[in-house]
XYZ file of N, CA, C and O in Angstrom:
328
model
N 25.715 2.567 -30.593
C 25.547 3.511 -31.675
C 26.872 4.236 -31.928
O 27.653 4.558 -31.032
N 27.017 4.421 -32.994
C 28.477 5.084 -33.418
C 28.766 6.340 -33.687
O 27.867 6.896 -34.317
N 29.676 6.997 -33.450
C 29.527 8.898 -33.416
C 30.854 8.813 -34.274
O 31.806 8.053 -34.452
N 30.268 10.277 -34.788
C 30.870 11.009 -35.479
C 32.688 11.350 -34.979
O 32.678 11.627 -33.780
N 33.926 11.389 -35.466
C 34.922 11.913 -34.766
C 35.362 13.331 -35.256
O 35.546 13.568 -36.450
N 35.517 14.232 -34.298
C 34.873 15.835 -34.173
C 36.225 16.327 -33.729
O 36.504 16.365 -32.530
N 37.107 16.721 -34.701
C 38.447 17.471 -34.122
C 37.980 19.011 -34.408
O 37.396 19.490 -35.380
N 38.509 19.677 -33.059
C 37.969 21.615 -33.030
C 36.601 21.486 -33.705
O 36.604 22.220 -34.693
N 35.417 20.840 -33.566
C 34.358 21.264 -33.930
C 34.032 20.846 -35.322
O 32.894 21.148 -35.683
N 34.513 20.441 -35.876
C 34.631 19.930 -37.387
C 34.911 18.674 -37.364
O 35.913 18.217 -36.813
N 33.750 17.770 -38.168
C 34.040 16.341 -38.497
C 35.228 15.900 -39.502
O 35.393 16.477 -40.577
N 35.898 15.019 -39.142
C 37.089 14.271 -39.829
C 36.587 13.521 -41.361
O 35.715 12.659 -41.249
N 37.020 13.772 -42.525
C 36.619 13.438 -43.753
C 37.597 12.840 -44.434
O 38.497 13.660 -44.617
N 37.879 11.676 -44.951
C 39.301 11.254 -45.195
C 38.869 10.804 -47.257
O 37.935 10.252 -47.840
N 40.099 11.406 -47.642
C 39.995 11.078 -49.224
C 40.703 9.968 -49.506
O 41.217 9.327 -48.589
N 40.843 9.541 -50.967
C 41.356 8.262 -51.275
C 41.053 8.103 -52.473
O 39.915 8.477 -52.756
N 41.922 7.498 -53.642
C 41.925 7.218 -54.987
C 42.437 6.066 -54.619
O 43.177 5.657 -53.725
N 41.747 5.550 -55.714
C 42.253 4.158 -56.298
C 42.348 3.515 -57.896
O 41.418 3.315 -58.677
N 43.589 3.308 -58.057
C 43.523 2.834 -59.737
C 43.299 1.591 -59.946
O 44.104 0.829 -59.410
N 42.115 0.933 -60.809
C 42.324 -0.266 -61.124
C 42.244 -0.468 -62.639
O 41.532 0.112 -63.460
N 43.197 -1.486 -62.814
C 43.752 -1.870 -64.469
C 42.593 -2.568 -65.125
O 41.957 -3.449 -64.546
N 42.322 -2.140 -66.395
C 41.569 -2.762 -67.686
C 42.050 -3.504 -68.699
O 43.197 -3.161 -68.984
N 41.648 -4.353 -69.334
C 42.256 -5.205 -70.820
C 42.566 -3.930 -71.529
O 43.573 -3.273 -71.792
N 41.062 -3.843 -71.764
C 40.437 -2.737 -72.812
C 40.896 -1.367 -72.836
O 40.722 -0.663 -71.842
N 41.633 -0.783 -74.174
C 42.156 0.658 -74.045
C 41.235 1.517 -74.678
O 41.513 2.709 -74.808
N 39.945 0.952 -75.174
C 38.836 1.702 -75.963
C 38.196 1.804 -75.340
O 37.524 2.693 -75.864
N 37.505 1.471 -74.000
C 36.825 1.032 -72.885
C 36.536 2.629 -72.924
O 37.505 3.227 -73.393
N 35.317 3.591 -72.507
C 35.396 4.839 -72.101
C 35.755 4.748 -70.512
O 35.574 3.981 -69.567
N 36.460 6.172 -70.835
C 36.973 6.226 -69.169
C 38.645 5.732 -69.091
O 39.540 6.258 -68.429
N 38.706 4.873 -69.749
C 40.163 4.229 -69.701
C 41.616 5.359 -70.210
O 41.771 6.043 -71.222
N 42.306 5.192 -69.253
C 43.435 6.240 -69.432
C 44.536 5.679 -68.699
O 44.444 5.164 -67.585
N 46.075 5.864 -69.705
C 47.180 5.738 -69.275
C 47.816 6.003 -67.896
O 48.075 7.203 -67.990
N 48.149 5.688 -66.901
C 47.954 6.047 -65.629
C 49.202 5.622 -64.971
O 49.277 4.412 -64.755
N 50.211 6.362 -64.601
C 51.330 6.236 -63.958
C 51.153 5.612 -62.685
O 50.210 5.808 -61.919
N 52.548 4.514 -62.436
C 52.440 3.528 -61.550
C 53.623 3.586 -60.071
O 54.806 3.250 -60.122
N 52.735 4.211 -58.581
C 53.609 5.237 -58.015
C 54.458 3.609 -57.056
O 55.150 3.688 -56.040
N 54.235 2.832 -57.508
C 54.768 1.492 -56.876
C 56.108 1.362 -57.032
O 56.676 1.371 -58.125
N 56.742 1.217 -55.758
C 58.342 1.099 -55.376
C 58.709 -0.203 -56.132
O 59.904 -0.253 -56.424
N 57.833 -1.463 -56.591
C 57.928 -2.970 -56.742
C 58.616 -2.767 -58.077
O 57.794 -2.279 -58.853
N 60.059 -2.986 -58.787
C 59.980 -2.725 -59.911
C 59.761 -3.464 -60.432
O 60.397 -3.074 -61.412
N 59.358 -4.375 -60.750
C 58.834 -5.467 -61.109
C 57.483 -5.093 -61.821
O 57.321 -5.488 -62.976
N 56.519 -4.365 -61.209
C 55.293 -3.392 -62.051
C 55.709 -2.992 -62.980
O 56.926 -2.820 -63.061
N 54.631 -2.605 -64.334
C 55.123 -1.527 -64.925
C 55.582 -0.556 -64.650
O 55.888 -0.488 -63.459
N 55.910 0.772 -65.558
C 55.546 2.075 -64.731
C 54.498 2.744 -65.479
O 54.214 3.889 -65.127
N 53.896 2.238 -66.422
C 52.471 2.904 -66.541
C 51.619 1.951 -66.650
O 52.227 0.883 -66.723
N 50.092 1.767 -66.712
C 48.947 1.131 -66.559
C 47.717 1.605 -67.122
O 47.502 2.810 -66.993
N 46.974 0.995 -67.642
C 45.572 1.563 -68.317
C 44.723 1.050 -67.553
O 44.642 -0.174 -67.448
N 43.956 1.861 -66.895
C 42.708 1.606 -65.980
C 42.095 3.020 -66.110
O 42.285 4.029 -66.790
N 41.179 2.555 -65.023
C 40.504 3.733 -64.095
C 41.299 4.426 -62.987
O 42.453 4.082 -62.728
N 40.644 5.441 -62.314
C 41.018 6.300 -61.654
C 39.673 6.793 -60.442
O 39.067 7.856 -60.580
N 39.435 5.992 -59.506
C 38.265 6.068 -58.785
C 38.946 7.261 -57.756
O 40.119 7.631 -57.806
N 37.932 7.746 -56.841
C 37.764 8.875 -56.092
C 36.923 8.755 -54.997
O 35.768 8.531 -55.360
N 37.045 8.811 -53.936
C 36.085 8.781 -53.248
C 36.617 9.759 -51.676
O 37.655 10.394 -51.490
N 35.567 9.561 -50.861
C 35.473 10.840 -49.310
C 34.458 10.204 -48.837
O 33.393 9.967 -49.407
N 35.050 9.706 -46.953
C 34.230 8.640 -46.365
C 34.569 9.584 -45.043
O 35.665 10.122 -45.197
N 33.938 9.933 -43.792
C 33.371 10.053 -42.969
C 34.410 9.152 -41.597
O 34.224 7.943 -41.457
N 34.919 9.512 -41.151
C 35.602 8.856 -39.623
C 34.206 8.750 -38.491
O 33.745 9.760 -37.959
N 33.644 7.326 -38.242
C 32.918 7.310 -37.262
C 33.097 6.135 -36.397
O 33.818 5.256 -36.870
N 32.614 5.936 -35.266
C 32.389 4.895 -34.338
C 33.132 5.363 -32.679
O 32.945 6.468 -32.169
N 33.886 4.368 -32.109
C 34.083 4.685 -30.746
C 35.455 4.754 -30.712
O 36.024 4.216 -31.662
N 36.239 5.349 -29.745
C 37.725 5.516 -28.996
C 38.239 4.505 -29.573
O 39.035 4.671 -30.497
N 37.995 3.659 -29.277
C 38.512 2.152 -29.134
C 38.449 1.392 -30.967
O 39.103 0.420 -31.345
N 37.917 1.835 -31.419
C 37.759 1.213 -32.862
C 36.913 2.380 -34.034
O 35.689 2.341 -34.153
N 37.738 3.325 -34.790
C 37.451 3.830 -35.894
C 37.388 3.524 -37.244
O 38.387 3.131 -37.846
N 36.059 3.700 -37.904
C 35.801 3.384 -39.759
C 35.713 4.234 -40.709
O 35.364 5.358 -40.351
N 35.892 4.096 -41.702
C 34.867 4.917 -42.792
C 34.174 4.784 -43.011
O 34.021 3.570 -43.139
N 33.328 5.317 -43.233
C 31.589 5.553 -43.495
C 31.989 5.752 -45.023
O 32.309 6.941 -45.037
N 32.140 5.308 -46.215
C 31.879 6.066 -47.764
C 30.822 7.037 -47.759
O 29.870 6.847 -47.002
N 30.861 8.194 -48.601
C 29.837 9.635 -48.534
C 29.730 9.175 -50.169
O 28.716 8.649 -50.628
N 30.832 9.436 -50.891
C 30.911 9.552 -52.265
C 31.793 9.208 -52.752
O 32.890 9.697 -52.480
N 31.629 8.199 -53.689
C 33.044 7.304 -54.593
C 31.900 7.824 -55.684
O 30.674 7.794 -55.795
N 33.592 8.556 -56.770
C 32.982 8.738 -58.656
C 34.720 8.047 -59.637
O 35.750 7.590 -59.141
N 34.373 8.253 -60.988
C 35.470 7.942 -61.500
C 35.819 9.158 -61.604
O 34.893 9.964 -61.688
N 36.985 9.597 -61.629
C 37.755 10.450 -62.080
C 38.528 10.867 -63.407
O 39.372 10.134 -63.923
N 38.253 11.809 -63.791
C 38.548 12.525 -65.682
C 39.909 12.859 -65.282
O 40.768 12.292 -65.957
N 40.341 13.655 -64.332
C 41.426 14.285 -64.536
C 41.937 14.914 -63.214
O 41.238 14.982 -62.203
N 43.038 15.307 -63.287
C 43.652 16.328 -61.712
C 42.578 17.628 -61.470
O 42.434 17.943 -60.288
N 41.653 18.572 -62.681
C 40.976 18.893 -61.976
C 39.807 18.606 -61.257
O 39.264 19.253 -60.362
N 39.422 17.269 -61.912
C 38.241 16.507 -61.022
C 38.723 16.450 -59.536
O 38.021 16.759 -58.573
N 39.934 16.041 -59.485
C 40.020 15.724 -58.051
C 39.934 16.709 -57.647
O 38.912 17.050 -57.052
N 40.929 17.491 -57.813
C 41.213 18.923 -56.808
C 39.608 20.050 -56.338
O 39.486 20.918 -55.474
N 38.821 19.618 -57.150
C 37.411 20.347 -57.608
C 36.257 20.148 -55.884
O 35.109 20.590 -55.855
């Protein structure tokens, strides 16, 4: 069975965005989205999404996961920060 990882009394919660690219620029949701990639070879901007999510650190010493709690799309910097 897998436990929780508990630093000072408080469980470990780890965040994470992820952008993924669309054809479609009419698509709702779809927004111009700066590209933080060293490769220059990428663009430097991209039209996609903007996912969000906060997953949970659990299991044993020896081997730690994320658990996902909540993945949403994201509107904007105050969605995230919110």
């Amino acid at each position: 069975m897998a436990s929780l990882l508990y630093i000072n009394e408080t469980a470990v919660l780890i965040g994470d965005g992820m952008k993924q690219t669309k054809e479609a620029r009419r698509m709702p949701g779809v927004k111009k989205l700066h590209q933080e990639s060293e490769n220059f070879s990428k663009a430097e901007y991209i039209f996609g999404h903007l996912f969000g999510a906060v997953g949970i650190l659990m299991g044993t010493p020896q081997k730690w996961f994320c658990l996902p709690l909540f993945i949403n799309l994201q509107n904007d910097v105050k969605t995230i920060f919110s």
